[in-house]
Coordinates of C-alpha atoms in Angstrom, one line a residue:
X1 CA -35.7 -16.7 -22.4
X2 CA -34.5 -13.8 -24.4
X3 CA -34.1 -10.2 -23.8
X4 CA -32.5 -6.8 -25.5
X5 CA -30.9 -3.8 -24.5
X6 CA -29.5 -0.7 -26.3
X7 CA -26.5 0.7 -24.7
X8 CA -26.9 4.1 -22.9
X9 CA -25.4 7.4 -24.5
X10 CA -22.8 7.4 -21.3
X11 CA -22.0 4.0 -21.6
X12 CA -20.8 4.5 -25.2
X13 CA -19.1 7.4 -24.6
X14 CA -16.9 6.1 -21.8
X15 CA -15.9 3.0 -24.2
X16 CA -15.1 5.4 -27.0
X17 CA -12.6 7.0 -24.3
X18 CA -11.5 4.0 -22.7
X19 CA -10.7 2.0 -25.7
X20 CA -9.7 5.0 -28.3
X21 CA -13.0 3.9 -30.5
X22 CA -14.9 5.5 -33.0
X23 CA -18.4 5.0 -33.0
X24 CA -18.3 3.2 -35.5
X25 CA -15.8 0.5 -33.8
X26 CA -18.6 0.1 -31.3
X27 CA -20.4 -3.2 -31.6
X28 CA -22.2 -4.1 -28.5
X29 CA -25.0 -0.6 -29.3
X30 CA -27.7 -3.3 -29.6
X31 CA -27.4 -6.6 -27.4
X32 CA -29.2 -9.7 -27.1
X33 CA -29.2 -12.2 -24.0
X34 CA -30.4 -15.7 -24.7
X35 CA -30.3 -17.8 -21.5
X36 CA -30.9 -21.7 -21.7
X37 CA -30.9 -24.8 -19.4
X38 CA -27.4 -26.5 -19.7
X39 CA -23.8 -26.0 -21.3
X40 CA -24.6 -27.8 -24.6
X41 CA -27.9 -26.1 -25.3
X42 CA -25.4 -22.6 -25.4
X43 CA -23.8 -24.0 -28.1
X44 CA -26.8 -25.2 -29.7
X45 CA -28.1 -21.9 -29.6
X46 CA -24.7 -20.2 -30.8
X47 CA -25.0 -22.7 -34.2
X48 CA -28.9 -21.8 -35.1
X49 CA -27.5 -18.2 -34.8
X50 CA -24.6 -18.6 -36.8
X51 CA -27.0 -19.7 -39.5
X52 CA -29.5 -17.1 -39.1
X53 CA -27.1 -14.3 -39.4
X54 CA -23.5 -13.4 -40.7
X55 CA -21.1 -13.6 -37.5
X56 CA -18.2 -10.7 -37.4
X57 CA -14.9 -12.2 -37.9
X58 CA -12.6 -12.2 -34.5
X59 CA -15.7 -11.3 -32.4
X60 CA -16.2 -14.5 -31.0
X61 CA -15.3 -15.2 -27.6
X62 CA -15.7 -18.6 -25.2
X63 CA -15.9 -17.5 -21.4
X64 CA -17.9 -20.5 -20.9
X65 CA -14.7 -23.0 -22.3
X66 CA -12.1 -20.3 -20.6
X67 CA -13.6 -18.5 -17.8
X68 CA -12.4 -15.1 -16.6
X69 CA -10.9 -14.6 -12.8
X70 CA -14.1 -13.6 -11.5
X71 CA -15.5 -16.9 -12.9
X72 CA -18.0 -15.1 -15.3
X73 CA -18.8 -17.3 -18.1
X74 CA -21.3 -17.2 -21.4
X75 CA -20.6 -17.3 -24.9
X76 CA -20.1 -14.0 -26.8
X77 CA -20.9 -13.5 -30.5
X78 CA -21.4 -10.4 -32.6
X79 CA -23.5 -10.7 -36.0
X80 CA -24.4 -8.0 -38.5
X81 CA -28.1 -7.6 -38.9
X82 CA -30.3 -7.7 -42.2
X83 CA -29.6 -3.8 -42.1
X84 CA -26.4 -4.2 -41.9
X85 CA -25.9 -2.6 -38.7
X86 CA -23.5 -4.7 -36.0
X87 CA -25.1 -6.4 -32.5
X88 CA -23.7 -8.7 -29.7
X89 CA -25.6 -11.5 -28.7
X90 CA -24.6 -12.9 -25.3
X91 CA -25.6 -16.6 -24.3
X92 CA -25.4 -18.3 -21.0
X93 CA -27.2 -20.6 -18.3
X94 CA -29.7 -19.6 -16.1
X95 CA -26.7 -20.4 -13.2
X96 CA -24.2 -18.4 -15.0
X97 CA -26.4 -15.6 -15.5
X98 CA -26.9 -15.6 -11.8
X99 CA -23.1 -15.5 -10.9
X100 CA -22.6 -12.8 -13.4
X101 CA -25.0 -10.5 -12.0
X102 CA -24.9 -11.2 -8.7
X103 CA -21.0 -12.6 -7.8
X104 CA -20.0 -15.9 -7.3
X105 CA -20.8 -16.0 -3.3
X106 CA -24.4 -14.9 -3.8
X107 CA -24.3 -18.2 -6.7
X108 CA -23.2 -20.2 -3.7
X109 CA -25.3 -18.9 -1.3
X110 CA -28.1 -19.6 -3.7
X111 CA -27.1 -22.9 -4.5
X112 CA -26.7 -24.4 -0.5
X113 CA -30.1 -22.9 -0.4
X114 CA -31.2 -25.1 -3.0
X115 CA -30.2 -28.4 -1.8
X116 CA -29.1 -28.2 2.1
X117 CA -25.8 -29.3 0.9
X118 CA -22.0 -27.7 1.2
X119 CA -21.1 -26.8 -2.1
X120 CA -19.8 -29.8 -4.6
X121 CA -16.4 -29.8 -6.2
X122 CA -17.5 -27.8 -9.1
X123 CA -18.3 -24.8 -6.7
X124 CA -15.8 -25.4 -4.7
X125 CA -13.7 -24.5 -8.1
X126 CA -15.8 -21.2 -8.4
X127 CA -15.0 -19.9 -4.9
X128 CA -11.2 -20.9 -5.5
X129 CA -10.7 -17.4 -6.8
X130 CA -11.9 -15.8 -3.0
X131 CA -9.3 -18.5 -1.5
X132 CA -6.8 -16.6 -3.8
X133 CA -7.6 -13.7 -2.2
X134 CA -7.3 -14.6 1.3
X135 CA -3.8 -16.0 0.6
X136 CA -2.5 -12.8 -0.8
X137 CA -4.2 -11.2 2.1
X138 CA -2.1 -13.5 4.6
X139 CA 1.3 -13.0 2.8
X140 CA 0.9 -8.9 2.6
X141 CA 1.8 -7.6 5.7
X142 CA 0.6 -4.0 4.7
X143 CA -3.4 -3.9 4.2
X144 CA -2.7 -0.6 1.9
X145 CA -0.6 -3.0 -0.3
X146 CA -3.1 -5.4 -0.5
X147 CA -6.0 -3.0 -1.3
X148 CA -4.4 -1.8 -4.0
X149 CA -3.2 -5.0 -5.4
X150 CA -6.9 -6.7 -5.7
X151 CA -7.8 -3.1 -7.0
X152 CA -5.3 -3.4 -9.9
X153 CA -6.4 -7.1 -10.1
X154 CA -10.0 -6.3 -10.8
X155 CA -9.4 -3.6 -12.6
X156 CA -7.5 -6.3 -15.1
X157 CA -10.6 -8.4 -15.6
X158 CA -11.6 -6.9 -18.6
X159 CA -8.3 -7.4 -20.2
X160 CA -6.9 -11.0 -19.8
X161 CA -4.5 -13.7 -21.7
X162 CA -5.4 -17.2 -21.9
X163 CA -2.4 -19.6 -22.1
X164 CA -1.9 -23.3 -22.0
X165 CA 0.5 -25.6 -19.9
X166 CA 2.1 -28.5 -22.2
X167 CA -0.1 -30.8 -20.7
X168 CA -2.9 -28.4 -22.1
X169 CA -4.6 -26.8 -19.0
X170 CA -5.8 -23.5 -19.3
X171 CA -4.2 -20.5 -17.3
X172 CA -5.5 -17.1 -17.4
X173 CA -3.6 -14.2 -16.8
X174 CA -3.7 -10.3 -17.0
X175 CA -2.7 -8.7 -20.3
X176 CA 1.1 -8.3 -20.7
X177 CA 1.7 -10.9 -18.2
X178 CA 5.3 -12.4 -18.9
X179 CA 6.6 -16.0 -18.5
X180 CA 7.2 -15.4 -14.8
X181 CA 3.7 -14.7 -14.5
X182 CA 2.9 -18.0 -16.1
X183 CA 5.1 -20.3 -14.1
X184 CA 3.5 -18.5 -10.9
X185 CA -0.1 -19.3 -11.7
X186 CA 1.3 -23.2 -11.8
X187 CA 3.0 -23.3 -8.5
X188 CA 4.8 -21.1 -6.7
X189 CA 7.5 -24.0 -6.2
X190 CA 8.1 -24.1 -10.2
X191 CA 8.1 -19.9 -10.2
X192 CA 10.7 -19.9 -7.3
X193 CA 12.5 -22.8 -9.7
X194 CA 12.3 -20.9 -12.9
X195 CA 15.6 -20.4 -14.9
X196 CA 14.2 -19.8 -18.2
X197 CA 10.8 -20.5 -20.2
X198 CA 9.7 -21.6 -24.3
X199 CA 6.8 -20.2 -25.9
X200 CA 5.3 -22.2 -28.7
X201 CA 9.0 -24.3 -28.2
X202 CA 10.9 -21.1 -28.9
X203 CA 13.3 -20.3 -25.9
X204 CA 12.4 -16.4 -24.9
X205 CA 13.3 -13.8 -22.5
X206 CA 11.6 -13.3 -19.0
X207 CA 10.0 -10.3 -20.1
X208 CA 8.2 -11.4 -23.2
X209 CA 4.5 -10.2 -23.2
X210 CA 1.9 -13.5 -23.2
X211 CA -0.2 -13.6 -26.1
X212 CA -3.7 -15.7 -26.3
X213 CA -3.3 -19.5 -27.0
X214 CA 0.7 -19.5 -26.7
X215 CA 1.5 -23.5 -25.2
X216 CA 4.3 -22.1 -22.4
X217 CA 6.9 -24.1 -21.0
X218 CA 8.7 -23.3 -17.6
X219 CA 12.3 -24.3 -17.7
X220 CA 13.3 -25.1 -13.9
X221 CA 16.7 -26.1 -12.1
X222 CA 17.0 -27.5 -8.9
X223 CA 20.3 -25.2 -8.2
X224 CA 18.1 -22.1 -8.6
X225 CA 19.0 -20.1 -6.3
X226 CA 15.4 -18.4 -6.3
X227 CA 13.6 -15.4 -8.0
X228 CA 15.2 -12.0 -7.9
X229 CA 14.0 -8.7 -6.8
X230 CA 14.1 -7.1 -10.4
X231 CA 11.2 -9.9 -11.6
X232 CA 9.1 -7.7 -8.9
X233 CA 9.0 -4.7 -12.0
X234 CA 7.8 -7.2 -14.5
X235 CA 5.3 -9.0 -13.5
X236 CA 1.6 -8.4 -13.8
X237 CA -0.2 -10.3 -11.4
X238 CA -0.8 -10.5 -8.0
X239 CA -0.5 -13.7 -7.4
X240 CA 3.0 -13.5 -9.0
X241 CA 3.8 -10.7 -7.1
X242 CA 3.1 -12.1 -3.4
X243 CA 4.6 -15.3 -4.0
X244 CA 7.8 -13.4 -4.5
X245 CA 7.3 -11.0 -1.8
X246 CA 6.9 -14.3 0.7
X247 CA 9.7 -16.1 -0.8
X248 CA 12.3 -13.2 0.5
X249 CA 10.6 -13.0 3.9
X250 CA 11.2 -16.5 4.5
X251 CA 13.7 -17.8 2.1
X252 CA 16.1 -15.1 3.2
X253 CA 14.7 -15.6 7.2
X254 CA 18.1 -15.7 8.5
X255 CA 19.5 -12.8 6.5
X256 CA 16.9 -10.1 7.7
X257 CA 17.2 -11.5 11.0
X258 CA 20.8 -10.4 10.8
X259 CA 20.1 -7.1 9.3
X260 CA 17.3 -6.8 11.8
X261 CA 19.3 -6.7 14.3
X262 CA 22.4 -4.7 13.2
X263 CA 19.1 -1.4 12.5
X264 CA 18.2 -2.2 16.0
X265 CA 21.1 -1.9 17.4
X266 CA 23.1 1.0 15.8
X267 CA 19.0 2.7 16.2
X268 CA 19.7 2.3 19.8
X269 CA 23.6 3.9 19.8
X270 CA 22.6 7.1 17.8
X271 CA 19.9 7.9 19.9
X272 CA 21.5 7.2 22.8
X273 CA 19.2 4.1 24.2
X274 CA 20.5 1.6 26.9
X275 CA 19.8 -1.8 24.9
X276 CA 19.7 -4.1 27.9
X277 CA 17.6 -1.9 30.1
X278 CA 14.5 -1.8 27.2
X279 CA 15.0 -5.8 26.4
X280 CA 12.7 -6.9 29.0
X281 CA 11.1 -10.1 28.1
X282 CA 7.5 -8.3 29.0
X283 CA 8.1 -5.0 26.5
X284 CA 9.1 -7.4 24.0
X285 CA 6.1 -9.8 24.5
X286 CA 3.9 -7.0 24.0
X287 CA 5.6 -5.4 21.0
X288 CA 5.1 -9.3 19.4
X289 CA 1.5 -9.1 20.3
X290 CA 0.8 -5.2 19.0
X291 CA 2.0 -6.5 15.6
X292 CA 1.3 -10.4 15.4
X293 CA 4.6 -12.3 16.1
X294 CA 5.0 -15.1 17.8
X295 CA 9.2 -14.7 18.1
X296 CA 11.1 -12.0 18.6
X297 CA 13.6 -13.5 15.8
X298 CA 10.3 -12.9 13.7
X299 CA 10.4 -9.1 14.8
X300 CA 14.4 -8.8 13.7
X301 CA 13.3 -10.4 10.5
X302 CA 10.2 -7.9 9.6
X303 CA 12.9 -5.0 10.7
X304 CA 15.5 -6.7 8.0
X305 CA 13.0 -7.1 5.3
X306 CA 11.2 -3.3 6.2
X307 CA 8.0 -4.6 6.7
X308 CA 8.1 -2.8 10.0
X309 CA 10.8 -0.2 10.9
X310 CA 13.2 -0.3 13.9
X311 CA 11.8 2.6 15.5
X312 CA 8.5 1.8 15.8
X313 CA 9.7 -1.0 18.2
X314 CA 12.5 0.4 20.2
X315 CA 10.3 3.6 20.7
X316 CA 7.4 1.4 22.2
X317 CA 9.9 -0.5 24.0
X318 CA 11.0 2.5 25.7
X319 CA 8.0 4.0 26.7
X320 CA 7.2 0.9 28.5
X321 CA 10.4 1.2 30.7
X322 CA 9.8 4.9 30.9
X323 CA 6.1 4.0 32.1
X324 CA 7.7 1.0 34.7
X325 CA 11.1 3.8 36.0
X326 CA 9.4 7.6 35.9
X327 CA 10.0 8.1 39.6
X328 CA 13.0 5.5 39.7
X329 CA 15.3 7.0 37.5
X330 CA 17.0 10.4 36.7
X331 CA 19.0 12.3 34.1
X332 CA 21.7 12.1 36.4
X333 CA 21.4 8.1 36.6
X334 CA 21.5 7.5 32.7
X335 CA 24.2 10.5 32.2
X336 CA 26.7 8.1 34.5
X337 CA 26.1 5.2 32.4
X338 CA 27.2 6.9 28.7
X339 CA 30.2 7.6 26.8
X340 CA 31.2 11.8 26.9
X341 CA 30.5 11.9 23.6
X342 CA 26.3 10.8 24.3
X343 CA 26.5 12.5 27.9
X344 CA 27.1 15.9 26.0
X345 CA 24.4 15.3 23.5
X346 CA 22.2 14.6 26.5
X347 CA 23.0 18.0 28.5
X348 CA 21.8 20.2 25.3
X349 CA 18.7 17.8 24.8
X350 CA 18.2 18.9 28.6
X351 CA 18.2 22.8 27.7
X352 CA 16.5 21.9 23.6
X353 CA 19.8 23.9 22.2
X354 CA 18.5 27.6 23.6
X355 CA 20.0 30.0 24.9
X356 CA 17.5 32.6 27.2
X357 CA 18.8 35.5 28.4
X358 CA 19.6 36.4 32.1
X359 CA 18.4 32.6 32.8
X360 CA 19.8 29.8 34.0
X361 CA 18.9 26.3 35.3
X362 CA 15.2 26.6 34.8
X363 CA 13.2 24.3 32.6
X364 CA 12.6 25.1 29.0
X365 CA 10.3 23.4 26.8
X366 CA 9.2 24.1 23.2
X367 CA 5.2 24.6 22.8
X368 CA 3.7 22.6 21.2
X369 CA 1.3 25.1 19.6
X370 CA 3.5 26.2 16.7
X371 CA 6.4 23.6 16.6
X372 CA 9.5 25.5 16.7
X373 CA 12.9 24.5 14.6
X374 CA 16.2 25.6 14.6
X375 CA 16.6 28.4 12.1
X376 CA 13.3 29.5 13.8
X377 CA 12.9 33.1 15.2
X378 CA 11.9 32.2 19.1
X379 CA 10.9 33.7 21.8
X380 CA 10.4 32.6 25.3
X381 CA 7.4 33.0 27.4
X382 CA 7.8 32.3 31.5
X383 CA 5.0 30.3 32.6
X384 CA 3.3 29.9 36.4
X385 CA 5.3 27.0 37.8
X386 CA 6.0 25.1 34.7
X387 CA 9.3 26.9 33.1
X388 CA 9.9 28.8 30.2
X389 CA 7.9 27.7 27.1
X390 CA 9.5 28.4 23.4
X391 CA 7.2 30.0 21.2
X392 CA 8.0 31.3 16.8
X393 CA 7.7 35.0 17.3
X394 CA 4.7 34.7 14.7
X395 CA 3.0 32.0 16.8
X396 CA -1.0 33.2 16.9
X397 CA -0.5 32.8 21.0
X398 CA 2.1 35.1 21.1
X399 CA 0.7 37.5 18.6
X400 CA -2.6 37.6 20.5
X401 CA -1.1 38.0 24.1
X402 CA -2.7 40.8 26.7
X403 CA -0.4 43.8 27.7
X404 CA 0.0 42.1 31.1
X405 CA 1.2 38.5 29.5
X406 CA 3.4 40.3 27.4
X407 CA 5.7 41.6 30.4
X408 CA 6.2 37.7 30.8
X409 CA 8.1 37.8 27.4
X410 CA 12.1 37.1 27.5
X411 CA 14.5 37.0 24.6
X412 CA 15.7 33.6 23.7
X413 CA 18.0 32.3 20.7
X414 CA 19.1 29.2 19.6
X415 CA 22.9 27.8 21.0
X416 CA 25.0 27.8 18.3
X417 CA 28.1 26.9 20.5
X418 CA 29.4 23.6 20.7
X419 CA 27.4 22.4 18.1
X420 CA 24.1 22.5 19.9
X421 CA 21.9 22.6 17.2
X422 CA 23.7 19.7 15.1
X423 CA 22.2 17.1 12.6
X424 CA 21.7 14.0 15.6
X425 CA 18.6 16.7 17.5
X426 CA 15.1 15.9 15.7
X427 CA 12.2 18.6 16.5
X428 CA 8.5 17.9 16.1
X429 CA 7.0 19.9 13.0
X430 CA 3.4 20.2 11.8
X431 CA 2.1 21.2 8.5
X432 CA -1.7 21.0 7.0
X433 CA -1.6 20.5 3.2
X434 CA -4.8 21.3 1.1
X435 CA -5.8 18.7 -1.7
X436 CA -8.7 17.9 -3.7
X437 CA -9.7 14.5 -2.3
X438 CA -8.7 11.9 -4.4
X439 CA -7.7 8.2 -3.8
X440 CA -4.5 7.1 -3.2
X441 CA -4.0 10.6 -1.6
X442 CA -2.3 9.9 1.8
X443 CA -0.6 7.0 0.4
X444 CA 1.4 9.3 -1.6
X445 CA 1.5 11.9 0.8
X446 CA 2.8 9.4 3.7
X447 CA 5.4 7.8 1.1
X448 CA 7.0 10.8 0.0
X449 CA 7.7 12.0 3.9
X450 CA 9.6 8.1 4.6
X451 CA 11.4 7.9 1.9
X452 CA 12.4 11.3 2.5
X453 CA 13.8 9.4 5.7
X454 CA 11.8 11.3 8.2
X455 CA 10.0 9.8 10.9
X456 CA 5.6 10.2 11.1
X457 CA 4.3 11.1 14.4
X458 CA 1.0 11.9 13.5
X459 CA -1.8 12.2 10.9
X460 CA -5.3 13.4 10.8
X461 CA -7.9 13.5 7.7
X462 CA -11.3 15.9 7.3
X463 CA -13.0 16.6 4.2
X464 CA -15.3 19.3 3.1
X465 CA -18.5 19.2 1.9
X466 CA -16.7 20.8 -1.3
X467 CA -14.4 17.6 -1.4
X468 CA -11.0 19.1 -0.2
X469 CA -8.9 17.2 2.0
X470 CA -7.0 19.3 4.9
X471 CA -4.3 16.7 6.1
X472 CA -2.8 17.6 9.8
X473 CA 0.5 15.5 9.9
X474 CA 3.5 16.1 12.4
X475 CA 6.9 14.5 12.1
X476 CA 10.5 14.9 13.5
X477 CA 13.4 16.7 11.6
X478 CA 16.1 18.8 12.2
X479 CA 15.4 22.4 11.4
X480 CA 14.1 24.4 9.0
X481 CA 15.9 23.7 5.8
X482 CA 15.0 20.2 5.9
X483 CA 11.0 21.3 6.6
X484 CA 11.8 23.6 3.4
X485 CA 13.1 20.2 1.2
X486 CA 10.1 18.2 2.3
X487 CA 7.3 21.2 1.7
X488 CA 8.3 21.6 -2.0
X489 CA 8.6 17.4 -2.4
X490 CA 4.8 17.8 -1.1
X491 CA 3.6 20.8 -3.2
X492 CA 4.3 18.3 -6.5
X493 CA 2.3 15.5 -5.2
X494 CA -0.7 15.5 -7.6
X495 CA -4.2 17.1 -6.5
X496 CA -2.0 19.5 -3.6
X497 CA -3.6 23.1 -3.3
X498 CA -1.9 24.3 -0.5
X499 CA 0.2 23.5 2.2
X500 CA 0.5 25.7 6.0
X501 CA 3.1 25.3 8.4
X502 CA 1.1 25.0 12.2
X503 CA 1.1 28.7 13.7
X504 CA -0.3 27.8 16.7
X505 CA -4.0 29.1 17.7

């Protein structure tokens, strides 16, 4: 069977972008496919063509001898015509045509149908590429990470080395891959081994770019003492990348449980929390099952690594003793069991650091409408049987009171004696930041607020019809020159329009 195509206007254009082409660099405008029975009538077919017409010098290319990732395979040729004028002619089997335009689990699908039989060792080859997937799946903890590793991986199909092992196999690998790459896509035992590697016999560096048809050779040592972290910004490939990744989590177990628990514990002494009274065996059983460990030595180790962050944990933990003691235990209590250093810090938590005028010993919470911050104008507002709520003076609430609310009004200030509004108090804040919708957009957005150091409590997405993104976050800080550092970081994330601070409303 044969058929034709001429490539669409679109098509050619985005090529001509893509590649930095000219048109006249273009040599796929007019295509032929030619599909056949078996593997050797391709080739039969390829030679009858190479007679019948002039073949293009370096535009040859055998996906059926060296298959891409994806498994594609046919035989790719371009010829220039009896008008002189350049086409592709593209040659495959009627089962590789089927895998090519319609993925390798539809081939397998198709082919069980066919025969009532599990697929043979040769599919069982084909599918080894979705195995692949699932293993880098199982060693990255973070699903984000993952997505936008196979992302990256697909998006390097169309740009691959092929390389050969001394013994001759064939290893394919995304362009620019590097030696480290190479002895990777071998074993992960002779990547985690690797001391040096030859090219072609020639000893060269780690970072030397893969070229198609170099033979590569992957020195190893038995005293390795294992990859290191810099390899992580030179390799190309996933696979290269994960294997690394899970060598530190467990090769380096015992070292991130130590770590692990050193964050753990100086988290609890800076914020003050009783370590023995949270380290109930049933708040740690379910912090193991929230996030899939079966030890807690396995938590400590995720904590020493960063895979998950000490907080998270010790802030479930406590809400699970808060939830078991509410009515068992009072400020009093706890006050009695700390230093004077944390029994101070604990007194101006109690009050929030204000001071409200011609009050005392009645409660005062901040409202939760418009966040305030130290460095905050505030106002307080004397509620029916609930305290004295802490409002911005421009809160929308505030600004929108009745005469008769507004006679509820009482001057209130932040304490600046005794260092009541120091650097160890956190406060909730809220902003909404505008952005054309694009992806990747709360990945960067969430980055660049933790590894500002600042804890997330909170994130909601909407999108308009018009395609902008209005992104509701709140996290804890400690006053308002910090919120000012972490706004302007935000304004320079690409695609950001605008971003509010929560007034309330």
């Amino acid at each position: 069977q044969v058929d034709g195509r001429v490539k669409h206007f679109f098509s050619i254009y985005k090529k001509m972008v893509n590649q930095g082409k000219s048109i006249d660099q273009i040599y796929d405008l007019f295509a032929v496919r030619i599909y056949v029975d078996t593997v050797k009538d391709c080739y039969a077919a390829l030679g009858i063509i190479h007679e019948m017409y002039k073949p293009l010098p370096g535009r040859f290319k055998d996906y059926i001898a060296t298959p891409k990732e994806n498994m594609y395979q046919s035989l790719h040729t371009t010829l220039i015509g009896h008008s002189g004028i350049p086409f592709e002619i593209q040659i495959r089997t009627y089962d590789m045509h089927k895998t090519a335009e319609y993925g390798i689990a539809a081939h397998w699908k198709y082919k069980e149908a066919a025969d009532g039989m599990t697929p043979d060792m040769q599919e069982e080859e084909k599918l080894a590429w979705l195995r692949q997937i699932l293993e880098w799946q199982q060693d990255m903890s973070d699903n984000e990470e993952f997505l936008q590793s196979l992302k990256a991986d697909l998006n390097l199909f169309s740009d691959q080395v092929y390389c050969f092992t001394p013994t001759g196999d064939v290893k394919t690998l995304p362009a620019d891959s590097t030696p480290i790459d190479f002895a990777y896509a071998v074993h992960s035992a002779v990547g985690n081994r690797m001391i040096g590697a030859k090219v072609n016999g020639k000893l060269v560096p780690i970072d030397y770019k893969m070229q198609n048809g170099d033979r590569v050779e992957i020195i190893t040592s038995q005293n390795s003492k294992g990859p290191s972290r810099d390899w992580l910004n030179i390799v190309r490939s996933t696979q290269a990348r994960s294997k690394i990744n899970q060598w530190f989590k467990h090769e380096l177990r015992e070292d991130n449980i130590v770590r692990g628990k050193e964050s753990f514990a100086e988290y609890c002494r800076s914020h003050g929390i009783n370590v023995k009274k949270i380290s109930k065996q049933e708040y740690m059983d379910e912090v193991m099952q929230k996030y899939g460990f079966k030890d807690w030595d396995a938590v400590y180790a995720a904590i020493g690594h960063g895979g998950l962050k000490e907080g998270q944990v010790i802030n479930r933990m406590v809400e699970l003793y808060d939830r078991d003691h509410a009515a068992k235990v009072t400020d009093e209590d706890i006050l009695n069991e700390l230093d004077e250093k944390t029994r101070q810090s604990i007194k101006r938590k109690r009050n929030g650091g204000i001071v409200v005028r011609g009050v005392h010993d009645v409660s005062v919470r901040f409202s939760k409408c418009c966040s305030p911050l130290p460095g905050d104008e505030i106002v307080g507002f004397v509620t029916r049987g609930n305290g004295i709520s802490i409002h911005r003076t421009d809160c929308r609430n505030i600004m929108s009171m009745t005469d008769s609310d507004r006679n509820r009004l009482i001057e209130a200030e932040w304490d600046k004696s005794s260092g009541s509004a120091s650097n160890d108090e956190k406060y909730t804040a809220e902003l909404s930041i505008y952005a054309n919708n694009r992806s990747g957009l709360l990945v960067d957005v969430s980055r660049e607020i933790t590894d500002s150091g600042i804890d997330i409590m909170g994130m909601n997405t909407r999108i308009s019809k018009q395609g902008v993104a209005t992104i509701t976050i709140s996290f804890e800080i400690h006053n308002t020159e910090e919120l000012k550092t972490i706004t302007g970081k935000l304004r320079s994330i690409p695609s950001v329009i605008d971003i509010e601070r929560t007034v309330g409303g």
